PDB file of C-alpha atoms in Angstrom:
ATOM      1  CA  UNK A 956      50.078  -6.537 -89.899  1.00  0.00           C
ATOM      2  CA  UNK A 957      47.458  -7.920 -87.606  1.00  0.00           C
ATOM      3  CA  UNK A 958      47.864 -10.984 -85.110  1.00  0.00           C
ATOM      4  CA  UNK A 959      45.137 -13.702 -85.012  1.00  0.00           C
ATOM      5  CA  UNK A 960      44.129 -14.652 -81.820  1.00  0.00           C
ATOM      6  CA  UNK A 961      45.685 -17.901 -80.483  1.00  0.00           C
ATOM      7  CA  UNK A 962      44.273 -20.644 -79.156  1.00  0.00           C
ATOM      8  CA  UNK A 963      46.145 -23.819 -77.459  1.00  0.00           C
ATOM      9  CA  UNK A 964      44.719 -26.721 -79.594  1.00  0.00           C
ATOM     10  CA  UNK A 965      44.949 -30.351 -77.091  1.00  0.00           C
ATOM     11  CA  UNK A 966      46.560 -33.344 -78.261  1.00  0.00           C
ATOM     12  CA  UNK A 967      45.336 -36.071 -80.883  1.00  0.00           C
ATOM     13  CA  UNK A 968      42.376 -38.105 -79.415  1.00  0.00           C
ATOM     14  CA  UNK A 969      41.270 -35.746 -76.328  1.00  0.00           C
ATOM     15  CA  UNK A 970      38.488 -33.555 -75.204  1.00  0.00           C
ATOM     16  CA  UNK A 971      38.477 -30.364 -73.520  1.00  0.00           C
ATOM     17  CA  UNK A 972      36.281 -27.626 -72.466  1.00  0.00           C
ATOM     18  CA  UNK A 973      37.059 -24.417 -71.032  1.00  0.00           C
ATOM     19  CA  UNK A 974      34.711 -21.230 -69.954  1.00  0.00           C
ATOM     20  CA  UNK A 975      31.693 -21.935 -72.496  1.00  0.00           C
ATOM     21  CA  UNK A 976      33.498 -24.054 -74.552  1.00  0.00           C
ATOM     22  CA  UNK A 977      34.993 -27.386 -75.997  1.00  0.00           C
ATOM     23  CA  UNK A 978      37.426 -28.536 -78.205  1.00  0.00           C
ATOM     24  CA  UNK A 979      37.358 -32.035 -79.399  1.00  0.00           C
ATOM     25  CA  UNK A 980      40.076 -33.137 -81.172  1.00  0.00           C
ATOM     26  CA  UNK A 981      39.514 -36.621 -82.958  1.00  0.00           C
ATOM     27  CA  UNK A 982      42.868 -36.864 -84.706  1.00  0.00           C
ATOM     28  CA  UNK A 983      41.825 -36.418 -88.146  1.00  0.00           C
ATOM     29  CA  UNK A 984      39.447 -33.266 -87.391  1.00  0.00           C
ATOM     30  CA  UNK A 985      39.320 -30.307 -84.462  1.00  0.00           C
ATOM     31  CA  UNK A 986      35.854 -30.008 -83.345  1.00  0.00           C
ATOM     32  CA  UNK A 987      35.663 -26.134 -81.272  1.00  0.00           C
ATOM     33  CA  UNK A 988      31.906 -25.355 -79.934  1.00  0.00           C
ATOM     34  CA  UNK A 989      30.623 -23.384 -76.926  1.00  0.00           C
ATOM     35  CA  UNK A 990      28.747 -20.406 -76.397  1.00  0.00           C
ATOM     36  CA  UNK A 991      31.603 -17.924 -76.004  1.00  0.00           C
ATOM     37  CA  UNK A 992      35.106 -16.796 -76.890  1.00  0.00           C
ATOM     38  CA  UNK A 993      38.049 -16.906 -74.654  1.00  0.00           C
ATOM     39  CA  UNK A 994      39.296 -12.923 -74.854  1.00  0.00           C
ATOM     40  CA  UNK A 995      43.112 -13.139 -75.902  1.00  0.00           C
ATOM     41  CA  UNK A 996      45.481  -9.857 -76.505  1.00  0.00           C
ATOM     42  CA  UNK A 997      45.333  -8.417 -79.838  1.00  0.00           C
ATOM     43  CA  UNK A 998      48.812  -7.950 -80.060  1.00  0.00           C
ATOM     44  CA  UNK A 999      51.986  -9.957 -78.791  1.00  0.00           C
ATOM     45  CA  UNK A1000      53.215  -6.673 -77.007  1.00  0.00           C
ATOM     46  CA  UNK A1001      49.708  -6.844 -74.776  1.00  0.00           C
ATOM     47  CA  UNK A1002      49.767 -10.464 -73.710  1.00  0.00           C
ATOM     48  CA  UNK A1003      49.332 -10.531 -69.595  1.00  0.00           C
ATOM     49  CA  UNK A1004      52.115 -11.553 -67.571  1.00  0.00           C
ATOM     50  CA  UNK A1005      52.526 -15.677 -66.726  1.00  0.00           C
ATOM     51  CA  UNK A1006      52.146 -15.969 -62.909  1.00  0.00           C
ATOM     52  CA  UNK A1007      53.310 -19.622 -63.538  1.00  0.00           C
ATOM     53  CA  UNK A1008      56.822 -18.233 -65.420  1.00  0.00           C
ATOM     54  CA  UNK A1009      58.271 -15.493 -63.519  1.00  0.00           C
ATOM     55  CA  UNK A1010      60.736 -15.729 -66.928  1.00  0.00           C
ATOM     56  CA  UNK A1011      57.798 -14.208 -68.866  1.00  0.00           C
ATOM     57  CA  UNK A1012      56.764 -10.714 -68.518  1.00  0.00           C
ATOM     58  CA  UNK A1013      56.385  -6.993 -69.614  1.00  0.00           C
ATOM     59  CA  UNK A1014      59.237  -5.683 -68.251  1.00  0.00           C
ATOM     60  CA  UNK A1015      61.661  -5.988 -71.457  1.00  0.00           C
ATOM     61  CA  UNK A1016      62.692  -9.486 -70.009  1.00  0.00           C
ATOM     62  CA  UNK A1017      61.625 -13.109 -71.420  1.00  0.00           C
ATOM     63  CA  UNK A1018      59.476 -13.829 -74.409  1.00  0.00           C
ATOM     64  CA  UNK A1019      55.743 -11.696 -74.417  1.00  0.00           C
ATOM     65  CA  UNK A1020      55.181 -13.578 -77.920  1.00  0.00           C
ATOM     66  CA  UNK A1021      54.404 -16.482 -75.541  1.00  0.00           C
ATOM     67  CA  UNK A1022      50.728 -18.041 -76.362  1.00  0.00           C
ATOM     68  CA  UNK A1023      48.345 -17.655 -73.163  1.00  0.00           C
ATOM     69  CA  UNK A1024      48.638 -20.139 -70.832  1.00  0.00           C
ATOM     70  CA  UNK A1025      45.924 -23.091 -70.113  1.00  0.00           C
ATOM     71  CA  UNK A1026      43.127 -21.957 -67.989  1.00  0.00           C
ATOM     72  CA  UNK A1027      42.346 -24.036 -64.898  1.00  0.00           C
ATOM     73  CA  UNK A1028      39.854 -27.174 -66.140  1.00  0.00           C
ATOM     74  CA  UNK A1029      36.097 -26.974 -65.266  1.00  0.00           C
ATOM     75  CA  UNK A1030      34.979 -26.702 -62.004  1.00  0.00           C
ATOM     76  CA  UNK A1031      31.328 -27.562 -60.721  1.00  0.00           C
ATOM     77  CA  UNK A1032      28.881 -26.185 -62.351  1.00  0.00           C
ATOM     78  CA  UNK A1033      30.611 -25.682 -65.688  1.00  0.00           C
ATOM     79  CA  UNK A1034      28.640 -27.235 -68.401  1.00  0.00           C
ATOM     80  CA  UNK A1035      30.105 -28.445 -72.305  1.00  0.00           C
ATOM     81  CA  UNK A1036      28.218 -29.745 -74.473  1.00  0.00           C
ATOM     82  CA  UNK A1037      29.208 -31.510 -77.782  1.00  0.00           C
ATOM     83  CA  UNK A1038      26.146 -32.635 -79.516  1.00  0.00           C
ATOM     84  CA  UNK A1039      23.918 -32.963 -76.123  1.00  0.00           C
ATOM     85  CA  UNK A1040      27.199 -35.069 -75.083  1.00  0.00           C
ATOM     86  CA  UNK A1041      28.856 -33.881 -71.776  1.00  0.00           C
ATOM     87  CA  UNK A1042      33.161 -33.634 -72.705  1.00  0.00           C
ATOM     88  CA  UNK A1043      34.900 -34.078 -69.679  1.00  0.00           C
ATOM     89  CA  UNK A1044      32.693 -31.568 -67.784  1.00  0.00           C
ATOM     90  CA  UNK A1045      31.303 -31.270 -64.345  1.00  0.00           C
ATOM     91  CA  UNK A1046      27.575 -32.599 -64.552  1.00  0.00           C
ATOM     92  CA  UNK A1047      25.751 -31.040 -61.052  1.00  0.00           C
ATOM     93  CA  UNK A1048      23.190 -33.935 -59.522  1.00  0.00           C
ATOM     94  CA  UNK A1049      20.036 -33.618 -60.440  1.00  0.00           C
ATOM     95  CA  UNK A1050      17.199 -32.665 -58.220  1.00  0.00           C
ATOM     96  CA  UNK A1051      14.656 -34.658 -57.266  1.00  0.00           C
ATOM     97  CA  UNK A1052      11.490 -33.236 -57.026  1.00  0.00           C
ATOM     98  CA  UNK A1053       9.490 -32.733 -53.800  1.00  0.00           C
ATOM     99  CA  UNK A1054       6.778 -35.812 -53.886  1.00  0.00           C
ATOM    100  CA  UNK A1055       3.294 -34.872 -53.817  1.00  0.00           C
ATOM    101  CA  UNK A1056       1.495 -35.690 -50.459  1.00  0.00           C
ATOM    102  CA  UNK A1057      -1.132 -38.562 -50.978  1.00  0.00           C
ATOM    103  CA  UNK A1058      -4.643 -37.775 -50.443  1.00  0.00           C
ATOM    104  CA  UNK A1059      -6.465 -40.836 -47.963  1.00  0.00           C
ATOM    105  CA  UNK A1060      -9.223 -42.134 -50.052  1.00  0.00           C
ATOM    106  CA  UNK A1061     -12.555 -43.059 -48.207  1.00  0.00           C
ATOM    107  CA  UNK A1062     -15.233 -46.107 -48.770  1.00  0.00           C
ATOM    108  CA  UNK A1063     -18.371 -44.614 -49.899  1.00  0.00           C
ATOM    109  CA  UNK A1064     -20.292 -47.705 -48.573  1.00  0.00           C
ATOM    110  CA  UNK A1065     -20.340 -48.615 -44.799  1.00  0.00           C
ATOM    111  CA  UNK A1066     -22.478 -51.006 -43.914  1.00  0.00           C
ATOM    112  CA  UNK A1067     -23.741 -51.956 -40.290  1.00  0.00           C
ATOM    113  CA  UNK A1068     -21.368 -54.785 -40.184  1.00  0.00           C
ATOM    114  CA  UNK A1069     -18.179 -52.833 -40.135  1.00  0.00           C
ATOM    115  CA  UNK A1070     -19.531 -50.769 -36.972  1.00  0.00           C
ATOM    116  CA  UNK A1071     -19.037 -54.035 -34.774  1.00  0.00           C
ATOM    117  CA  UNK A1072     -16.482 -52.370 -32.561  1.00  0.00           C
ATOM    118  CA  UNK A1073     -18.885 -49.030 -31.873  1.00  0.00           C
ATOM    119  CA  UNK A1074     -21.756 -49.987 -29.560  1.00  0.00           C
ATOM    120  CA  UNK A1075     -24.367 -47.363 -28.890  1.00  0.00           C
ATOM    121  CA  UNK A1076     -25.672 -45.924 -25.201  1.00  0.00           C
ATOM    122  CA  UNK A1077     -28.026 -48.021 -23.572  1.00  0.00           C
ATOM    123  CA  UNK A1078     -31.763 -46.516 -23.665  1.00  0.00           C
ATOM    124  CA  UNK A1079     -33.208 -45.767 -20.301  1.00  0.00           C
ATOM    125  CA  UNK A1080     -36.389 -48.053 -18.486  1.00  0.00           C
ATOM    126  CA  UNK A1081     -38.259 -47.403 -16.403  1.00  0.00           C
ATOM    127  CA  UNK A1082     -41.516 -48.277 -15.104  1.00  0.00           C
ATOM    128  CA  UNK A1083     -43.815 -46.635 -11.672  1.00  0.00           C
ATOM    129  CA  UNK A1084     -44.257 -48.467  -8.502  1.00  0.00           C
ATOM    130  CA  UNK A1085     -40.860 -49.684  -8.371  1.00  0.00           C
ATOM    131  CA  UNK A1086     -42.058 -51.759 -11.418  1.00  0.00           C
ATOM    132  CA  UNK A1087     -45.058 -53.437  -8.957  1.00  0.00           C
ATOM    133  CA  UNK A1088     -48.283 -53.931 -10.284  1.00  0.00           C
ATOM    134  CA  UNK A1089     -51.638 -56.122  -9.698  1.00  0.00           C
ATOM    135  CA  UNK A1090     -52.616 -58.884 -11.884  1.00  0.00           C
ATOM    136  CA  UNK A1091     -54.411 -57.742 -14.593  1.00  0.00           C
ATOM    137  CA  UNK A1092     -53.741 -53.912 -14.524  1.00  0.00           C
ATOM    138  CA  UNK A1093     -51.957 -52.318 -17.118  1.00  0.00           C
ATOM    139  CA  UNK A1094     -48.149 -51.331 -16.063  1.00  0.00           C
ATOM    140  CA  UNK A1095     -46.237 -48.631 -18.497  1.00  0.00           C
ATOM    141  CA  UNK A1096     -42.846 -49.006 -19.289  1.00  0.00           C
ATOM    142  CA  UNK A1097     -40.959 -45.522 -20.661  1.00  0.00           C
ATOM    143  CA  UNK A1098     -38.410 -46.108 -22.899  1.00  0.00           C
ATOM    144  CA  UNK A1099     -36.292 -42.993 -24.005  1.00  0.00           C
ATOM    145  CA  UNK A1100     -32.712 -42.265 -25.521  1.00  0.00           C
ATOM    146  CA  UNK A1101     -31.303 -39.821 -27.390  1.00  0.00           C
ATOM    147  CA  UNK A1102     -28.935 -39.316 -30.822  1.00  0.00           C
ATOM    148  CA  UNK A1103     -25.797 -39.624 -29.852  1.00  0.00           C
ATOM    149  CA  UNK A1104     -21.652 -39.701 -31.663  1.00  0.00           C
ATOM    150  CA  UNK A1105     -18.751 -41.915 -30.647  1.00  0.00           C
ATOM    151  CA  UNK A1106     -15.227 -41.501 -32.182  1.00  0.00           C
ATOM    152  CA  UNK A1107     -12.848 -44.516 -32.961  1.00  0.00           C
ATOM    153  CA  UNK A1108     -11.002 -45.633 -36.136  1.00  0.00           C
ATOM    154  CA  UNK A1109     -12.534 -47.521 -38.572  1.00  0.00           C
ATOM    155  CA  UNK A1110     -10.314 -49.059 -41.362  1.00  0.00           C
ATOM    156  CA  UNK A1111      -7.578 -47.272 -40.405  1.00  0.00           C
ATOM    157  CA  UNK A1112      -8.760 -43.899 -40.506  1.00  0.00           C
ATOM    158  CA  UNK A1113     -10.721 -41.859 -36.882  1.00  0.00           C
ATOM    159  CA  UNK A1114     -14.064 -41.661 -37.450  1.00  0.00           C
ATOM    160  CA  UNK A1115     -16.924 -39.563 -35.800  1.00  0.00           C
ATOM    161  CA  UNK A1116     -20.051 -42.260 -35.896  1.00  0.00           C
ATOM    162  CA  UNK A1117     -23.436 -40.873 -35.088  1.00  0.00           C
ATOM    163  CA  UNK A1118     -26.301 -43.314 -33.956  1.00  0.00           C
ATOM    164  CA  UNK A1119     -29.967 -41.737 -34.244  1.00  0.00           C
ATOM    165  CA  UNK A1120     -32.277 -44.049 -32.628  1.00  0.00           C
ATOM    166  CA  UNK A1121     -35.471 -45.212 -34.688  1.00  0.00           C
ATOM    167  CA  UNK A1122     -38.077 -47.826 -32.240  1.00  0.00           C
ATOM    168  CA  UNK A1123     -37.958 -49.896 -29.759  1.00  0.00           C
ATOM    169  CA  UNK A1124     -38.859 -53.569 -29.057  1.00  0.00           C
ATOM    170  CA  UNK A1125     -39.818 -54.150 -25.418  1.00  0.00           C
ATOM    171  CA  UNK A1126     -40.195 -58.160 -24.404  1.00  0.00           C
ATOM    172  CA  UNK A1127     -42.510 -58.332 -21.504  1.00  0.00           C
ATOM    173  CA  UNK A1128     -40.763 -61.567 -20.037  1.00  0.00           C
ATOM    174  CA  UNK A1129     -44.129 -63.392 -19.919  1.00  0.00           C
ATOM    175  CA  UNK A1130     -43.872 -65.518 -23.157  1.00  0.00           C
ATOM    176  CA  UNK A1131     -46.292 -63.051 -24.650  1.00  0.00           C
ATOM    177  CA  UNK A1132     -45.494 -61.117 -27.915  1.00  0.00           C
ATOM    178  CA  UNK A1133     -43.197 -58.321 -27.704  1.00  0.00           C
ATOM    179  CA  UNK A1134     -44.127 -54.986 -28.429  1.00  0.00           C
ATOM    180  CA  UNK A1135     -42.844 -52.306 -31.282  1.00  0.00           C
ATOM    181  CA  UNK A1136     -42.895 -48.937 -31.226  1.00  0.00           C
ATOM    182  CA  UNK A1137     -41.274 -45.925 -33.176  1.00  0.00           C
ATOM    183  CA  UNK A1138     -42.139 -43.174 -30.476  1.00  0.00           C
ATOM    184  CA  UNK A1139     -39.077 -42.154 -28.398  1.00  0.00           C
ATOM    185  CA  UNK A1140     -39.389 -41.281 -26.318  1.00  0.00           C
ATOM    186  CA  UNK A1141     -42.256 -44.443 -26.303  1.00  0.00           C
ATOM    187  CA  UNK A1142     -44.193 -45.501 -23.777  1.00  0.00           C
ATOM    188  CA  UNK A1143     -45.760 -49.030 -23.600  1.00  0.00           C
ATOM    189  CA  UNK A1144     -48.361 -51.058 -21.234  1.00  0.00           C
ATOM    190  CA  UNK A1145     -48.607 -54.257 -20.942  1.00  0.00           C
ATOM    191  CA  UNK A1146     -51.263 -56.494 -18.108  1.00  0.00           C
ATOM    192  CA  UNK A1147     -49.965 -59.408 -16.283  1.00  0.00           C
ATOM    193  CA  UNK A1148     -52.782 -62.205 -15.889  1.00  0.00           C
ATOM    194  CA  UNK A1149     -50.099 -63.712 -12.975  1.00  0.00           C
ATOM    195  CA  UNK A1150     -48.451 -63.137 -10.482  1.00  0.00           C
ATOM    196  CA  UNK A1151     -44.461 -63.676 -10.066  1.00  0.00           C
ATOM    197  CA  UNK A1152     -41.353 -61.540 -11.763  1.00  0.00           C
ATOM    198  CA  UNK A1153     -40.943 -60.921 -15.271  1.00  0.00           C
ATOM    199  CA  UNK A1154     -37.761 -59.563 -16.099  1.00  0.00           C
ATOM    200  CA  UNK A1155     -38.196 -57.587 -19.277  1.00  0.00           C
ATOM    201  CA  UNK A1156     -35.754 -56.717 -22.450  1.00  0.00           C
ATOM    202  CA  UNK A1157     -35.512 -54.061 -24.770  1.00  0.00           C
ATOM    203  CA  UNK A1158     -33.885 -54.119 -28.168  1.00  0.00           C
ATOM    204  CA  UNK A1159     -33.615 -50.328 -29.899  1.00  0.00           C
ATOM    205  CA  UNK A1160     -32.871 -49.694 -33.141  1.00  0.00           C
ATOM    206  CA  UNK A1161     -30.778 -47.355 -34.806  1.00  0.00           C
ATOM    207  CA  UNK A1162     -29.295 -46.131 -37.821  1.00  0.00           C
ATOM    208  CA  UNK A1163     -25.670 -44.153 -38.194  1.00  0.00           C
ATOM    209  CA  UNK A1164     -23.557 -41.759 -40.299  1.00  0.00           C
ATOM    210  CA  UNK A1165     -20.106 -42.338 -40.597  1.00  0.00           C
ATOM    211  CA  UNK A1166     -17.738 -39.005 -40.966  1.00  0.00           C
ATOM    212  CA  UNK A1167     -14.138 -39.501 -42.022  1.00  0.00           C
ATOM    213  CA  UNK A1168     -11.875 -36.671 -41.662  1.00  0.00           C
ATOM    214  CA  UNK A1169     -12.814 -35.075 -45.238  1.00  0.00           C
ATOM    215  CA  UNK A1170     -16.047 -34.345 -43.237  1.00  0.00           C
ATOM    216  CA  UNK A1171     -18.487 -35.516 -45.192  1.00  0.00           C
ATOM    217  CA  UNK A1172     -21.198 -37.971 -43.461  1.00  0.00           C
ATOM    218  CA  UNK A1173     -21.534 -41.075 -44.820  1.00  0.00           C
ATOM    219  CA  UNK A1174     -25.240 -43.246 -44.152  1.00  0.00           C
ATOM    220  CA  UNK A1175     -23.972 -46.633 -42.790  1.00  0.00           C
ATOM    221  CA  UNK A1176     -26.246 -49.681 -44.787  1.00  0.00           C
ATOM    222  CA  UNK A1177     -28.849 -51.660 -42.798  1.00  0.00           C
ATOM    223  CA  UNK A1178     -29.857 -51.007 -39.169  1.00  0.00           C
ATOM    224  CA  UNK A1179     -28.245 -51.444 -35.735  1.00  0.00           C
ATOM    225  CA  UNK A1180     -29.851 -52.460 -32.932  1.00  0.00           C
ATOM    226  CA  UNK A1181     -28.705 -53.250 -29.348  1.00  0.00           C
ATOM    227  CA  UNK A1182     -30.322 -55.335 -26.771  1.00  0.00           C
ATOM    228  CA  UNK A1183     -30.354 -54.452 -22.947  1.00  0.00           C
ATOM    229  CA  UNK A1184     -32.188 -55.433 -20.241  1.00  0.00           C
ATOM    230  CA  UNK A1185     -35.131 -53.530 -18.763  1.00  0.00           C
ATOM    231  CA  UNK A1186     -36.931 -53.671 -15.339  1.00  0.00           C
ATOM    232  CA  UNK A1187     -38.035 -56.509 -13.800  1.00  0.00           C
ATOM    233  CA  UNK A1188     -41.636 -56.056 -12.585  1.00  0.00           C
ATOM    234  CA  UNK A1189     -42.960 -57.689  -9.917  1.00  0.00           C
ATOM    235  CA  UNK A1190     -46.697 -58.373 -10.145  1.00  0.00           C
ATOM    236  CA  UNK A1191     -48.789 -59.165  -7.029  1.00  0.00           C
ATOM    237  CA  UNK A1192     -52.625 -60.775  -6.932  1.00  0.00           C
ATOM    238  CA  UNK A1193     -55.131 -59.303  -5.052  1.00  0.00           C
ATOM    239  CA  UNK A1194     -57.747 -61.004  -3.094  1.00  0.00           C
ATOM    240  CA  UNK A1195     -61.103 -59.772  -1.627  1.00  0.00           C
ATOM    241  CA  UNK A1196     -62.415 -60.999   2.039  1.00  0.00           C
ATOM    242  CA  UNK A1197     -64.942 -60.205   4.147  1.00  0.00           C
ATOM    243  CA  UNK A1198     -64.184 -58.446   7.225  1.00  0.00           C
ATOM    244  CA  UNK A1199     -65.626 -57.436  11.041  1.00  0.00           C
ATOM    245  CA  UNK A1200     -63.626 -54.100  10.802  1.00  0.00           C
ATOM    246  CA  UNK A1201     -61.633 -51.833   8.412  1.00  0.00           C
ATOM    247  CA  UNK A1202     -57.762 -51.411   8.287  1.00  0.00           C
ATOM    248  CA  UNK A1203     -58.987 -47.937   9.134  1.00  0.00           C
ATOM    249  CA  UNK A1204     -61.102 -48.614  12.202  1.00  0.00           C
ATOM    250  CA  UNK A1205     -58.954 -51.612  13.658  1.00  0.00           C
ATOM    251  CA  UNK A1206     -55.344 -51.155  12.007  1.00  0.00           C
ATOM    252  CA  UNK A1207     -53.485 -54.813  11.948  1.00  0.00           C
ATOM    253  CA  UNK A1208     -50.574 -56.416   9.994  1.00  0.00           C
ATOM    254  CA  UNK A1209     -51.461 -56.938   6.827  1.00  0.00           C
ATOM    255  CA  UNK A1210     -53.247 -53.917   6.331  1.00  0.00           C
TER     256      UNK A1210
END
């Protein structure tokens, strides 16, 4: 005659779940599901000793016909399912996953406005004679400057702006109109009709790029333009006498 494997069935009204599976027990009806068997003797005379009841054994003493004895209840990481509903198991926490780093987004319009905290380099002035002339002769002014980058942050994010210069507008100081030019480097002449000093201006123009750190170079709307001072020139009249001698035959002051 062969012996049907035992298995310990828990009181009315309780759950339990044991290496791959449960047994739910609703009073009326004995639910068993899982995903394995536990392995049991297949005959009384091969049931493993108790450890908990030294009283039970293989040695001729005590009862072997003894049903196995509960395992220990689910540790972590033991999962029973009834339906896709957890009985009295050990659910680990779940893990959450790694967030994905947010990529800065740029404006793709700039316009000249939002470069009022980046001022470019001053152009460079100058004029021969130590900027002294005579009334009514033409004096040149040389205006030069170069393209040029300043860094800074600009709306949160460090920027590289770029500032190419385009003309220059050079006020003569004498109430006269100014004058334009989109040489650099430019050179421009005016003629004083009076004497005195004039001190002169020059506004330069520019227009920019904008490169966030993606790299890309973005054209800033409208133009820049600075305003500096130039020389002041100091024009002088000459007059025309009649003399005995020469400054070169009879040197004097005033020659």
């Amino acid at each position: 005659m062969s012996t049907s494997p035992s298995v310990e069935v828990p009181s009315a009204q309780s759950s339990d779940c044991r290496r791959g599976f449960c047994i739910d027990n609703g009073g009326d009806q004995v639910d068993i599901t899982g995903g394995g068997w536990e392995p049991v003797p297949s005959s009384p005379t091969e049931t493993p000793p108790d450890a908990t009841n030294p009283e039970v054994g293989n040695d001729g003493g005590g009862d072997n016909t003894t049903p196995n004895p509960v395992p220990a209840p689910p540790g972590p990481g033991d999962l029973c399912w009834d339906n896709l509903t957890p009985l009295g198991c050990t659910t680990p926490a779940p893990t959450e996953p790694t967030p994905t780093p947010t990529q800065p987004t740029y404006p793709d319009t700039i316009y000249n406005t939002d470069l009022i905290s980046f001022t470019p380099h001053d152009p460079t002035a100058t004029a021969p004679n130590e900027a002294m002339a005579l009334t009514n002769t033409p004096l040149p002014i040389t205006l030069t400057t170069t393209t040029h980058t300043l860094t800074g942050t600009l709306l949160t994010h460090p920027v590289t702006v770029t500032f190419t210069p385009t003309g220059y507008t050079l006020d003569h100081g004498d109430n006269t109109a100014p004058t334009h030019t989109a040489d650099n480097p430019a050179t421009v002449s005016h003629t004083y009709t009076a004497r005195g000093q004039y001190p002169t201006t020059v506004t330069t123009s520019y227009t920019a790029t904008v490169t966030f750190p993606d790299g890309i170079p973005r054209p800033v709307r409208g133009t820049i333009t600075t305003t500096t001072p130039g020389p002041t020139i100091r024009i002088l009249a000459a007059h025309t006498a009649t003399v005995r001698t020469t400054c070169t035959t009879t040197p004097a002051p005033g020659c």
